[in-house]
């Protein structure tokens, strides 16, 4: 930028003719040269044109007409050789250079100011350099260089390593070890070969032992470490152990290379795996098939006498064995008495229940016989047992005995039937083994023999003794007593109850109007005449109540009857209808009366024993009470009236009138007439001329309405 500004200033102030331009003193760095366009000299002046890449490697002496070429690299515009700089170590220039050339890769230069490529020397073996190097670097550990003048080192190959810098070769992994990678820097990266493999040195991988061989140790360094597989085993290569033939097979040769060398064991033999020979089954064991891994034990009921058996022998008929693997006929035992076998069985079959056998080592069911009556067996028996006391059996060949039922017993063993409890006794349980268990029937009961319960004497009877043996031992209850069944005594009827006959199961309650004052009564006493009782079961005459006045009762009455209408009874406790008296004339009664009522005013009673009084006829009235004839009834006066049975006559109301005596009704005033007072007896008043009455029965006249008039009296 500075150079550009000064060049622009030079163009702005050109030299005067006849003057010498000053020497150029501008120093331009490499960076500045990269940013300057073109530098040239015109008329002794340095001129710069920007942005065109061109560098003039020269300097100008004062008053010179053209530039002088640099012998060393100098920035543009130099004016003496002092501005030329020496090339650094590892570089050189042939003169007039703006930059120094670098020594090539694999070469180096040790001094500065070198002026040709011959000053560059080749790197020695085990070292390398990049271009422009002043010295060579040793190959790093894990790499090497075998020649001179190389620019790179070679990584140690798989199976080798380098532990130091500047190596010209790599070291091999020792025999028995390997390394799969490159550039290893330590022998520790070399791994020991696994069992079944080996390496001879400098190996990148281990070699497996051949088929039929194996190696059991790690780090093996030759094939001599591999050993042939033993008989009964094989390997397919690289094996650390040999694989055994599977159970049921064997291999007879050493060094076998596949499972195809294994052969099946024959019948009667077996192998457990990895076998070189098959083993014969021992006595008591067998194998019917080939290629078996084990022998089977002879089943219970059989045995084997020698080795290598393909089947077992059965125990003979009449014998058996329970264990497995029997190795002689002595393992078979004879069946005990009561059992048999047909041969080759693990157990003997027992004689059926209800049968028995006495023969030892019996070989069929024909040796079993049925049990006799009174005996039994449960199966597999050598003898039948007698039925226990309290049980029995009636048939042959039975497995159980029957229990004696209630009311029965069996006192010994081997019974073929049970004995009944004696008449008059009973037993509720089962299996009685003695007659002593049969108990006497209680009083009021009996039994006929072999009974589980005693029967009760029927209702209405009883028995006082125990151990009775028939119903005839029960006696009927006497009249006035009863029993409910199974009674040892009869119960007397209580007071208020009675019994009329013998052998009854219940007493009767004394009915209404009667009572029983003592127990055991056969009849009830009647309430006396003049008294009664409505309830039942009365136990005393005190229960009988006195009839009230106006009623009476005969003996044994449940209620009192009232005196009839027209009569009365003035005292209580009347014993008959005859004690009721007739009502006198002028009185009456409705029935059940203790006195007669006087006829009311307006009525009268002319007769004795009347049940009602006669009313005065309409139009008359009576004021006397207790009148005994019709004379007390008087006619109503004119202007009055009455209905039947009246004690007084009533006045005709206003608007009506009566003209005669003994009237039962009044007549209404005719239209146009009126009566303003009650009790009118015939004289009526006409309406005024200015008034009018419009209806009959009026008590006053009405005025004509405004705008109307009447000139006649009595207008309607």
XYZ file of C-alpha atoms in Angstrom:
716
model
C 0.000 0.000 0.000
C 2.836 2.317 0.877
C 4.619 1.453 -2.391
C 1.437 2.148 -4.345
C 0.940 5.520 -2.708
C 4.555 6.591 -3.410
C 4.342 5.382 -7.031
C 1.198 7.415 -7.486
C 3.086 10.400 -6.040
C 5.932 9.889 -8.556
C 3.514 9.994 -11.449
C 2.007 13.166 -10.100
C 5.458 14.900 -9.973
C 7.477 13.927 -13.095
C 11.232 14.715 -13.192
C 12.423 17.832 -14.655
C 14.660 17.544 -17.725
C 18.338 17.445 -16.903
C 17.842 16.122 -13.289
C 18.868 12.692 -12.151
C 16.117 10.744 -10.310
C 16.930 9.517 -6.778
C 17.746 5.895 -6.181
C 14.824 3.679 -5.284
C 14.950 2.725 -1.616
C 11.646 0.924 -1.240
C 11.904 -2.547 0.296
C 9.108 -4.914 -0.623
C 8.304 -8.034 1.345
C 7.080 -11.268 -0.241
C 3.590 -10.512 1.045
C 3.650 -7.062 -0.430
C 4.907 -8.408 -3.744
C 1.922 -10.703 -3.811
C -0.412 -7.726 -3.529
C 1.417 -5.449 -6.042
C 0.490 -5.664 -9.675
C 3.476 -4.833 -11.941
C 6.755 -3.049 -11.039
C 8.795 -1.433 -13.890
C 11.380 1.321 -14.451
C 10.660 4.146 -16.795
C 13.135 7.038 -17.330
C 14.967 5.902 -14.160
C 11.786 5.879 -12.001
C 10.088 2.867 -10.510
C 6.507 2.537 -11.671
C 3.817 0.268 -10.166
C 0.672 -0.963 -11.839
C -1.574 -2.774 -9.396
C -3.167 -6.198 -9.602
C -1.026 -7.737 -12.369
C 1.269 -10.416 -10.839
C 4.854 -9.791 -12.026
C 7.961 -9.284 -9.889
C 11.260 -7.794 -11.259
C 14.116 -9.300 -9.244
C 16.638 -6.418 -9.689
C 17.918 -3.295 -8.104
C 18.916 0.125 -9.564
C 22.200 1.973 -8.903
C 22.102 5.736 -8.665
C 21.915 7.398 -12.038
C 21.756 3.981 -13.798
C 19.821 3.586 -16.994
C 18.697 -0.071 -16.329
C 18.356 -2.441 -13.359
C 21.165 -4.714 -12.184
C 20.151 -8.413 -11.673
C 20.407 -9.828 -8.087
C 22.671 -12.764 -7.492
C 20.616 -13.737 -4.429
C 16.929 -13.431 -3.557
C 16.195 -9.765 -2.926
C 13.033 -7.821 -2.769
C 12.206 -5.593 -5.653
C 13.647 -2.203 -5.726
C 16.983 -3.252 -4.173
C 19.822 -0.972 -4.991
C 22.756 -3.123 -3.849
C 23.846 -6.779 -3.361
C 23.576 -6.223 0.311
C 19.832 -6.693 -0.054
C 20.307 -10.343 -1.278
C 19.750 -12.972 1.503
C 21.352 -16.446 1.931
C 19.178 -19.564 1.377
C 18.419 -21.472 4.628
C 19.614 -25.053 5.315
C 17.699 -27.530 3.196
C 17.241 -25.037 0.323
C 19.378 -23.607 -2.475
C 19.284 -21.178 -5.402
C 21.272 -20.926 -8.657
C 21.212 -17.049 -8.728
C 18.648 -14.363 -9.537
C 16.100 -16.255 -7.439
C 13.283 -14.614 -5.587
C 12.863 -17.820 -3.523
C 15.132 -20.729 -2.640
C 14.389 -24.209 -4.004
C 13.867 -26.993 -1.477
C 15.966 -30.176 -1.318
C 13.740 -33.072 -2.499
C 11.979 -35.556 -0.186
C 14.495 -38.111 1.115
C 17.283 -35.466 0.920
C 18.559 -32.810 3.299
C 20.916 -29.811 3.348
C 22.906 -28.876 6.373
C 24.317 -25.430 5.502
C 22.792 -22.072 4.451
C 23.470 -20.265 1.181
C 23.605 -23.428 -0.921
C 23.766 -22.532 -4.603
C 22.917 -25.880 -6.246
C 20.977 -29.144 -5.750
C 24.286 -30.991 -5.285
C 24.393 -29.558 -1.840
C 21.402 -31.835 -0.918
C 22.442 -35.252 0.543
C 20.432 -38.555 0.689
C 18.994 -39.720 4.072
C 20.653 -42.880 5.408
C 18.797 -46.214 5.838
C 16.443 -46.094 8.828
C 15.679 -42.402 8.319
C 13.529 -40.196 6.056
C 12.856 -36.568 5.220
C 10.263 -34.314 3.686
C 11.208 -31.755 0.963
C 13.337 -28.816 2.244
C 14.664 -30.750 5.268
C 17.819 -29.576 7.016
C 18.153 -33.012 8.678
C 16.663 -36.558 8.343
C 14.356 -38.024 11.008
C 14.717 -41.629 12.249
C 11.880 -44.067 11.414
C 9.511 -44.273 14.418
C 9.179 -47.443 16.525
C 6.942 -49.900 14.655
C 8.347 -48.740 11.250
C 11.621 -49.255 9.354
C 13.564 -48.078 6.285
C 15.881 -50.402 4.333
C 17.312 -47.973 1.722
C 18.743 -44.424 1.514
C 16.995 -41.268 0.372
C 13.459 -42.347 1.304
C 10.640 -39.967 2.079
C 8.597 -42.387 4.206
C 9.181 -45.442 6.486
C 7.427 -48.808 6.143
C 5.176 -50.122 8.969
C 6.278 -53.413 10.534
C 4.241 -56.196 8.926
C 1.860 -58.593 10.734
C 3.884 -61.029 12.826
C 6.660 -58.483 13.489
C 7.349 -55.390 15.616
C 9.876 -52.546 16.135
C 10.765 -51.281 19.559
C 13.118 -48.332 18.691
C 13.343 -45.378 16.294
C 15.633 -45.441 13.239
C 15.225 -49.172 12.598
C 16.254 -50.645 9.268
C 14.305 -53.868 9.924
C 11.531 -55.287 12.257
C 11.810 -58.129 14.779
C 9.680 -61.285 14.368
C 7.147 -62.491 16.974
C 8.710 -65.527 18.644
C 7.622 -69.032 17.691
C 4.346 -69.885 19.405
C 3.083 -66.288 19.162
C 1.385 -64.165 16.466
C 0.260 -60.626 15.623
C -2.410 -59.859 13.026
C -1.918 -56.071 12.808
C 0.872 -53.827 11.385
C 3.139 -51.246 13.034
C 3.548 -53.085 16.329
C 5.918 -51.214 18.705
C 6.334 -53.963 21.323
C 6.692 -57.719 21.572
C 3.850 -57.529 24.113
C 1.434 -57.267 21.176
C 2.434 -60.767 20.043
C -0.197 -63.170 21.522
C 0.383 -66.814 22.399
C -1.269 -69.306 20.055
C -4.428 -70.870 21.557
C -4.466 -74.610 22.427
C -4.908 -76.633 19.264
C -2.772 -74.206 17.167
C 0.963 -73.411 16.704
C 3.320 -70.859 15.026
C 6.968 -71.134 13.947
C 7.934 -67.424 14.333
C 6.957 -64.143 12.675
C 3.421 -65.461 12.206
C 0.408 -63.293 11.548
C -1.922 -66.219 12.363
C -1.513 -69.559 14.143
C -1.832 -72.830 12.250
C -4.400 -75.353 13.538
C -3.489 -78.921 14.419
C -4.441 -81.293 11.616
C -7.688 -83.310 11.682
C -7.372 -86.289 14.015
C -4.911 -84.305 16.189
C -5.237 -81.897 19.118
C -3.057 -79.574 21.144
C -3.744 -78.979 24.772
C -1.119 -76.236 25.457
C -1.083 -72.579 24.443
C 1.972 -71.008 22.715
C 2.922 -74.163 20.789
C 5.813 -73.485 18.353
C 5.555 -76.459 15.962
C 3.263 -79.195 14.696
C 5.118 -81.583 16.976
C 2.986 -80.217 19.824
C -0.144 -81.771 18.192
C -1.070 -85.275 19.488
C -3.261 -87.894 17.776
C -6.810 -88.283 19.206
C -7.265 -91.447 21.281
C -9.574 -94.265 20.229
C -13.201 -93.282 20.905
C -12.541 -89.617 20.036
C -11.997 -87.533 16.885
C -11.207 -83.977 15.743
C -11.783 -82.023 12.514
C -8.688 -79.752 12.865
C -7.461 -76.961 15.164
C -8.837 -78.781 18.186
C -7.681 -78.199 21.749
C -9.486 -81.372 22.825
C -10.856 -84.284 20.871
C -14.617 -84.835 20.702
C -15.797 -88.121 22.206
C -18.061 -90.467 20.299
C -21.628 -89.915 21.586
C -23.126 -92.305 24.123
C -24.167 -95.541 22.454
C -21.235 -95.367 19.957
C -17.519 -96.288 20.113
C -14.310 -95.682 18.096
C -11.588 -98.330 17.894
C -8.793 -96.311 16.167
C -6.520 -93.435 17.215
C -6.387 -90.219 15.175
C -9.947 -90.334 13.866
C -10.898 -87.273 11.825
C -14.740 -87.308 11.947
C -17.808 -88.639 13.777
C -18.162 -91.142 10.980
C -15.445 -93.183 12.687
C -17.849 -93.855 15.626
C -19.806 -97.139 15.400
C -23.063 -98.163 17.220
C -22.825 -100.574 20.155
C -24.432 -103.967 19.453
C -27.410 -105.362 21.435
C -26.581 -106.320 25.000
C -23.918 -103.578 25.239
C -23.769 -99.821 25.854
C -21.363 -96.879 26.017
C -21.481 -93.629 27.936
C -19.603 -91.433 25.422
C -15.981 -91.259 24.209
C -15.712 -95.022 24.446
C -13.140 -97.081 22.547
C -15.150 -100.261 23.251
C -18.771 -100.963 24.324
C -19.493 -102.425 27.770
C -21.644 -105.547 28.159
C -24.792 -105.200 30.278
C -24.244 -106.734 33.715
C -26.348 -109.590 35.088
C -29.869 -108.306 35.864
C -29.670 -105.705 33.076
C -30.319 -105.933 29.329
C -30.453 -104.014 26.081
C -32.521 -105.161 23.123
C -31.476 -102.418 20.689
C -28.213 -101.117 19.177
C -26.509 -97.805 19.903
C -27.692 -97.615 23.506
C -26.194 -95.311 26.107
C -27.299 -97.484 29.030
C -28.827 -100.835 29.829
C -32.294 -101.259 31.325
C -32.805 -103.067 34.613
C -34.807 -106.269 34.476
C -38.327 -105.339 35.569
C -39.938 -106.595 38.762
C -41.084 -110.157 38.154
C -38.041 -110.947 35.962
C -34.252 -111.496 36.244
C -31.063 -111.898 34.172
C -28.355 -114.478 34.920
C -25.447 -113.341 32.681
C -23.792 -110.284 31.113
C -24.613 -108.924 27.679
C -28.256 -109.959 27.889
C -30.749 -108.773 25.281
C -33.812 -109.815 27.367
C -34.757 -110.967 30.899
C -36.255 -114.238 32.186
C -39.674 -114.300 33.910
C -40.190 -115.517 37.472
C -41.944 -118.895 37.289
C -45.663 -119.315 38.023
C -46.295 -119.254 41.781
C -43.437 -116.772 42.397
C -42.803 -113.034 42.072
C -40.133 -110.360 42.610
C -40.594 -106.728 43.637
C -37.163 -105.256 42.908
C -35.488 -104.150 39.663
C -32.341 -105.714 38.219
C -32.707 -109.213 39.640
C -29.603 -111.234 38.642
C -30.742 -114.788 39.456
C -33.861 -116.896 39.933
C -33.296 -116.647 43.697
C -34.603 -113.078 43.547
C -38.040 -114.569 42.841
C -40.035 -115.491 45.981
C -42.929 -117.953 46.327
C -46.412 -116.470 46.735
C -47.731 -116.702 50.322
C -50.843 -118.666 51.218
C -53.957 -116.788 50.071
C -52.284 -115.526 46.863
C -51.094 -116.857 43.505
C -49.230 -115.828 40.334
C -49.169 -117.075 36.753
C -45.467 -116.081 36.259
C -43.450 -112.923 35.509
C -45.295 -110.715 38.021
C -44.094 -108.130 40.516
C -46.805 -109.048 43.005
C -48.994 -112.030 43.711
C -52.724 -111.793 43.139
C -54.685 -112.275 46.347
C -57.677 -114.586 46.559
C -60.835 -112.532 46.152
C -62.611 -111.162 49.217
C -64.818 -113.927 50.640
C -62.253 -116.560 49.518
C -59.064 -117.969 51.032
C -56.063 -120.108 50.042
C -53.838 -122.377 52.134
C -51.281 -123.336 49.433
C -47.869 -121.604 49.286
C -46.559 -120.684 45.787
C -49.951 -121.329 44.220
C -49.966 -120.817 40.448
C -53.689 -120.188 39.755
C -56.952 -118.933 41.274
C -58.112 -122.552 41.519
C -56.176 -122.729 44.787
C -58.691 -120.337 46.408
C -61.852 -121.626 48.213
C -64.961 -119.696 49.373
C -65.539 -118.856 53.059
C -68.289 -120.818 54.908
C -71.408 -119.218 56.407
C -70.674 -117.204 59.519
C -67.172 -116.348 58.238
C -65.649 -113.771 55.886
C -62.371 -112.618 54.332
C -61.192 -109.262 52.940
C -59.041 -110.597 50.076
C -55.664 -112.387 49.947
C -56.587 -114.327 53.072
C -55.027 -117.631 54.057
C -58.020 -118.354 56.327
C -61.547 -116.993 56.853
C -62.410 -115.171 60.084
C -65.574 -115.796 62.090
C -68.098 -112.971 62.186
C -67.533 -110.900 65.308
C -70.111 -110.801 68.075
C -72.900 -108.443 67.099
C -72.551 -109.442 63.407
C -73.608 -112.426 61.296
C -73.414 -113.888 57.791
C -75.918 -116.217 56.144
C -74.164 -117.030 52.837
C -70.858 -118.472 51.525
C -67.950 -116.532 49.989
C -68.776 -113.145 51.461
C -66.315 -110.351 52.176
C -68.071 -108.778 55.155
C -70.477 -109.729 57.928
C -73.777 -107.963 58.450
C -74.437 -106.007 61.640
C -77.295 -107.134 63.846
C -80.100 -104.583 63.591
C -81.929 -102.778 66.372
C -83.762 -105.182 68.717
C -81.344 -108.023 67.803
C -78.032 -109.358 69.176
C -75.364 -111.979 68.530
C -73.368 -112.989 71.579
C -70.677 -115.193 69.980
C -68.393 -115.277 66.893
C -69.257 -117.000 63.641
C -73.006 -116.353 63.996
C -75.207 -117.151 60.996
C -78.178 -115.177 62.395
C -79.080 -112.717 65.173
C -81.313 -113.383 68.226
C -84.337 -111.212 69.039
C -84.505 -109.251 72.279
C -87.115 -110.949 74.513
C -90.729 -109.702 74.646
C -90.997 -106.810 77.100
C -87.469 -105.556 76.185
C -85.911 -103.437 73.376
C -82.557 -102.188 71.935
C -82.286 -99.008 69.853
C -78.718 -99.477 68.617
C -77.164 -101.932 66.132
C -74.478 -104.581 66.560
C -75.518 -105.708 70.057
C -73.230 -108.504 71.252
C -75.207 -109.538 74.344
C -78.792 -109.955 75.537
C -77.795 -107.736 78.443
C -78.099 -104.756 76.101
C -81.840 -105.429 75.719
C -83.601 -103.114 78.233
C -87.031 -103.612 79.871
C -89.891 -101.504 78.476
C -90.870 -98.626 80.769
C -94.294 -98.346 82.454
C -96.927 -97.371 79.884
C -95.128 -99.261 77.073
C -94.712 -102.869 75.903
C -92.942 -104.994 73.232
C -93.635 -108.370 71.640
C -89.915 -109.306 71.095
C -87.082 -108.191 68.734
C -88.126 -104.583 69.093
C -85.981 -101.490 68.564
C -88.506 -99.418 70.518
C -91.333 -100.224 72.931
C -94.867 -99.460 71.765
C -96.913 -97.025 73.846
C -100.216 -97.898 75.439
C -102.881 -96.203 73.307
C -104.509 -92.936 74.369
C -107.127 -93.489 77.034
C -105.193 -96.443 78.516
C -102.245 -96.963 80.863
C -99.928 -99.570 82.364
C -98.173 -99.275 85.713
C -95.652 -102.116 85.417
C -92.366 -102.425 83.391
C -91.317 -105.112 80.897
C -94.838 -105.697 79.601
C -95.027 -107.988 76.556
C -98.377 -107.132 74.916
C -101.014 -104.445 74.477
C -103.310 -106.469 76.717
C -101.216 -105.296 79.625
C -102.650 -101.760 79.110
C -105.899 -100.894 81.032
C -108.549 -98.306 80.028
C -108.750 -95.039 82.019
C -111.971 -94.761 84.149
C -114.630 -92.075 83.498
C -113.468 -88.682 84.757
C -109.822 -89.346 83.748
C -107.763 -89.525 80.517
C -104.333 -90.362 79.057
C -102.456 -89.195 75.941
C -100.574 -92.452 75.155
C -97.708 -94.286 76.822
C -99.092 -93.340 80.211
C -98.210 -95.151 83.370
C -101.191 -93.525 85.173
C -104.385 -91.746 84.038
C -104.880 -88.038 84.744
C -108.104 -86.838 86.510
C -110.159 -84.231 84.702
C -109.513 -80.862 86.350
C -112.338 -78.689 87.835
C -114.386 -77.148 85.036
C -113.844 -80.300 82.917
C -115.434 -83.765 82.931
C -115.232 -87.225 81.338
C -118.340 -89.232 80.647
C -116.864 -92.617 79.685
C -113.787 -94.844 80.177
C -110.749 -94.966 77.848
C -110.851 -91.329 76.776
C -107.845 -89.392 75.519
C -109.114 -85.964 76.702
C -111.657 -84.387 79.090
C -114.533 -82.176 77.947
C -114.899 -78.569 79.085
C -118.068 -77.706 81.087
C -120.345 -75.829 78.669
C -121.940 -72.405 79.201
C -124.516 -72.424 82.010
C -122.675 -75.265 83.821
C -119.668 -75.680 86.077
C -117.506 -78.400 87.656
C -116.227 -77.721 91.108
C -114.253 -80.984 91.676
C -111.602 -82.946 89.712
C -112.386 -86.287 88.093
C -116.001 -85.263 87.453
C -118.097 -87.318 85.047
C -120.747 -84.541 84.652
C -121.039 -80.760 85.208
C -123.546 -79.046 87.564
C -126.085 -76.559 86.116
C -126.290 -72.918 87.189
C -129.444 -72.573 89.314
C -132.667 -71.009 87.904
C -132.416 -67.215 87.918
C -128.637 -67.337 87.184
C -126.524 -67.822 84.032
C -122.913 -68.189 82.707
C -121.887 -67.314 79.167
C -118.396 -68.860 79.210
C -117.211 -72.498 79.357
C -114.972 -74.374 81.799
C -116.402 -72.733 84.962
C -114.945 -74.396 88.044
C -117.344 -72.937 90.688
C -120.990 -71.906 91.134
C -119.633 -68.442 91.873
C -119.199 -68.092 88.104
C -123.021 -68.205 87.689
C -124.387 -64.613 87.547
C -127.832 -63.373 88.794
C -130.278 -62.367 86.027
C -131.039 -58.605 86.027
C -134.549 -57.174 86.709
C -136.692 -57.556 83.579
C -135.143 -60.947 82.686
C -135.243 -64.552 83.897
C -133.396 -67.867 83.429
C -134.149 -71.524 83.976
C -131.490 -73.887 85.439
C -128.310 -74.337 83.275
C -128.876 -71.179 81.230
C -126.000 -69.617 79.269
C -127.900 -66.292 79.158
C -131.052 -64.654 80.656
C -134.212 -64.081 78.565
C -135.996 -60.683 78.766
C -139.595 -60.305 79.871
C -141.827 -60.044 76.788
C -143.131 -56.685 75.482
C -146.051 -55.415 77.584
C -144.607 -57.030 80.713
C -141.852 -56.228 83.205
C -139.863 -57.741 86.042
C -139.077 -55.548 88.959
C -136.660 -57.927 90.784
C -133.464 -59.721 89.750
C -132.963 -63.514 89.702
C -136.338 -64.373 88.213
C -136.484 -68.094 87.452
C -139.341 -68.146 84.882
C -141.478 -66.087 82.495
C -144.339 -66.318 85.019
C -142.432 -63.943 87.256
C -142.904 -61.135 84.624
C -146.039 -58.882 85.291
C -148.289 -57.131 82.719
C -148.111 -53.332 82.318
C -151.212 -51.471 83.622
C -153.538 -49.442 81.328
C -151.961 -46.116 80.370
C -148.423 -47.650 80.277
C -146.321 -49.945 78.025
C -143.003 -51.832 77.740
C -140.878 -52.964 74.757
C -139.512 -56.183 76.347
C -136.860 -56.963 78.951
C -138.136 -54.048 80.990
C -137.735 -53.743 84.715
C -140.715 -51.260 84.774
C -143.445 -49.966 82.402
C -143.345 -46.455 80.882
C -146.391 -44.105 81.089
C -148.014 -43.188 77.755
C -146.832 -39.739 76.639
C -149.090 -36.686 76.253
C -150.977 -37.053 72.949
C -151.152 -40.845 73.436
C -153.138 -43.243 75.646
C -153.258 -46.955 76.610
C -156.658 -48.455 77.164
C -155.441 -52.061 77.734
C -153.245 -54.075 80.161
C -149.945 -55.518 78.901
C -149.567 -53.029 76.050
C -146.280 -52.965 74.144
C -147.097 -49.441 72.765
C -149.564 -46.510 73.281
C -152.226 -45.230 70.799
C -151.746 -41.691 69.354
C -154.521 -39.051 69.436
C -156.001 -38.732 65.929
C -155.058 -35.702 63.722
C -157.113 -32.621 64.571
C -157.048 -33.543 68.273
C -154.583 -33.419 71.131
C -154.003 -34.784 74.636
C -152.179 -33.105 77.495
C -152.382 -35.918 80.090
C -149.530 -38.358 80.680
C -150.449 -42.000 81.328
C -153.953 -41.644 79.898
C -155.744 -44.988 79.898
C -158.571 -44.132 77.402
C -159.307 -41.861 74.464
C -161.261 -39.350 76.573
C -158.186 -37.206 77.267
C -157.942 -36.386 73.475
C -159.804 -33.036 72.723
C -160.550 -31.459 69.245
C -158.475 -28.511 68.009
C -160.368 -25.138 67.936
C -161.127 -23.269 64.664
C -157.977 -21.461 63.413
C -155.755 -24.294 64.782
C -154.753 -27.788 63.605
C -152.722 -30.896 64.708
C -151.152 -34.049 63.308
C -151.597 -37.428 65.042
C -150.221 -37.899 68.634
C -150.097 -34.138 69.357
C -149.899 -32.858 72.879
C -151.108 -29.336 71.668
C -152.748 -27.773 68.558
C -150.850 -25.275 66.375
C -152.215 -21.885 65.102
C -152.772 -21.432 61.374
C -149.908 -19.295 60.124
C -150.397 -15.766 58.601
C -151.876 -16.044 55.079
C -153.962 -19.075 56.094
C -157.078 -19.722 58.182
C -159.276 -22.464 59.671
C -163.050 -22.247 59.823
C -163.848 -25.501 61.688
C -162.764 -27.427 64.808
C -160.700 -30.683 64.822
C -158.845 -29.626 61.664
C -155.696 -31.424 60.717
C -154.691 -28.654 58.229
C -155.356 -24.846 57.525
C -156.579 -23.288 54.240
C -154.532 -20.610 52.373
C -156.069 -17.115 51.730
C -157.278 -16.878 48.121
C -155.644 -14.502 45.612
C -156.497 -10.846 46.334
C -157.047 -11.644 50.058
C -154.646 -11.728 52.950
C -154.356 -12.580 56.615
C -151.784 -10.694 58.618
C -152.163 -12.634 61.892
C -151.921 -16.278 63.032
C -154.888 -18.265 64.256
C -157.249 -16.666 61.819
C -160.575 -18.349 62.052
C -162.497 -17.101 58.922
C -162.637 -13.233 58.413
C -160.309 -11.989 55.579
C -159.314 -8.467 54.528
C -159.513 -7.105 50.924
C -156.467 -5.312 49.445
C -156.611 -1.466 49.170
C -157.428 0.111 45.793
C -153.883 1.276 45.505
C -152.578 -2.154 46.377
C -152.656 -5.554 44.767
C -151.897 -9.079 45.876
C -150.694 -11.386 43.174
C -150.748 -14.848 44.888
C -152.808 -16.862 47.366
C -151.779 -17.410 50.979
C -150.610 -13.825 51.418
C -150.033 -12.241 54.793
C -150.105 -8.675 53.287
C -151.015 -6.736 50.038
C -148.398 -5.342 47.697
C -148.560 -1.806 46.201
C -149.123 -1.391 42.441
C -145.907 -0.523 40.707
C -145.251 3.073 39.591
C -147.226 3.842 36.408
C -150.018 1.332 37.248
C -153.147 1.312 39.430
C -156.089 -0.843 40.561
C -159.597 0.619 41.188
C -161.031 -2.605 42.690
C -160.593 -4.086 46.103
C -159.459 -7.700 46.256
C -157.612 -7.568 42.969
C -155.375 -10.418 42.296
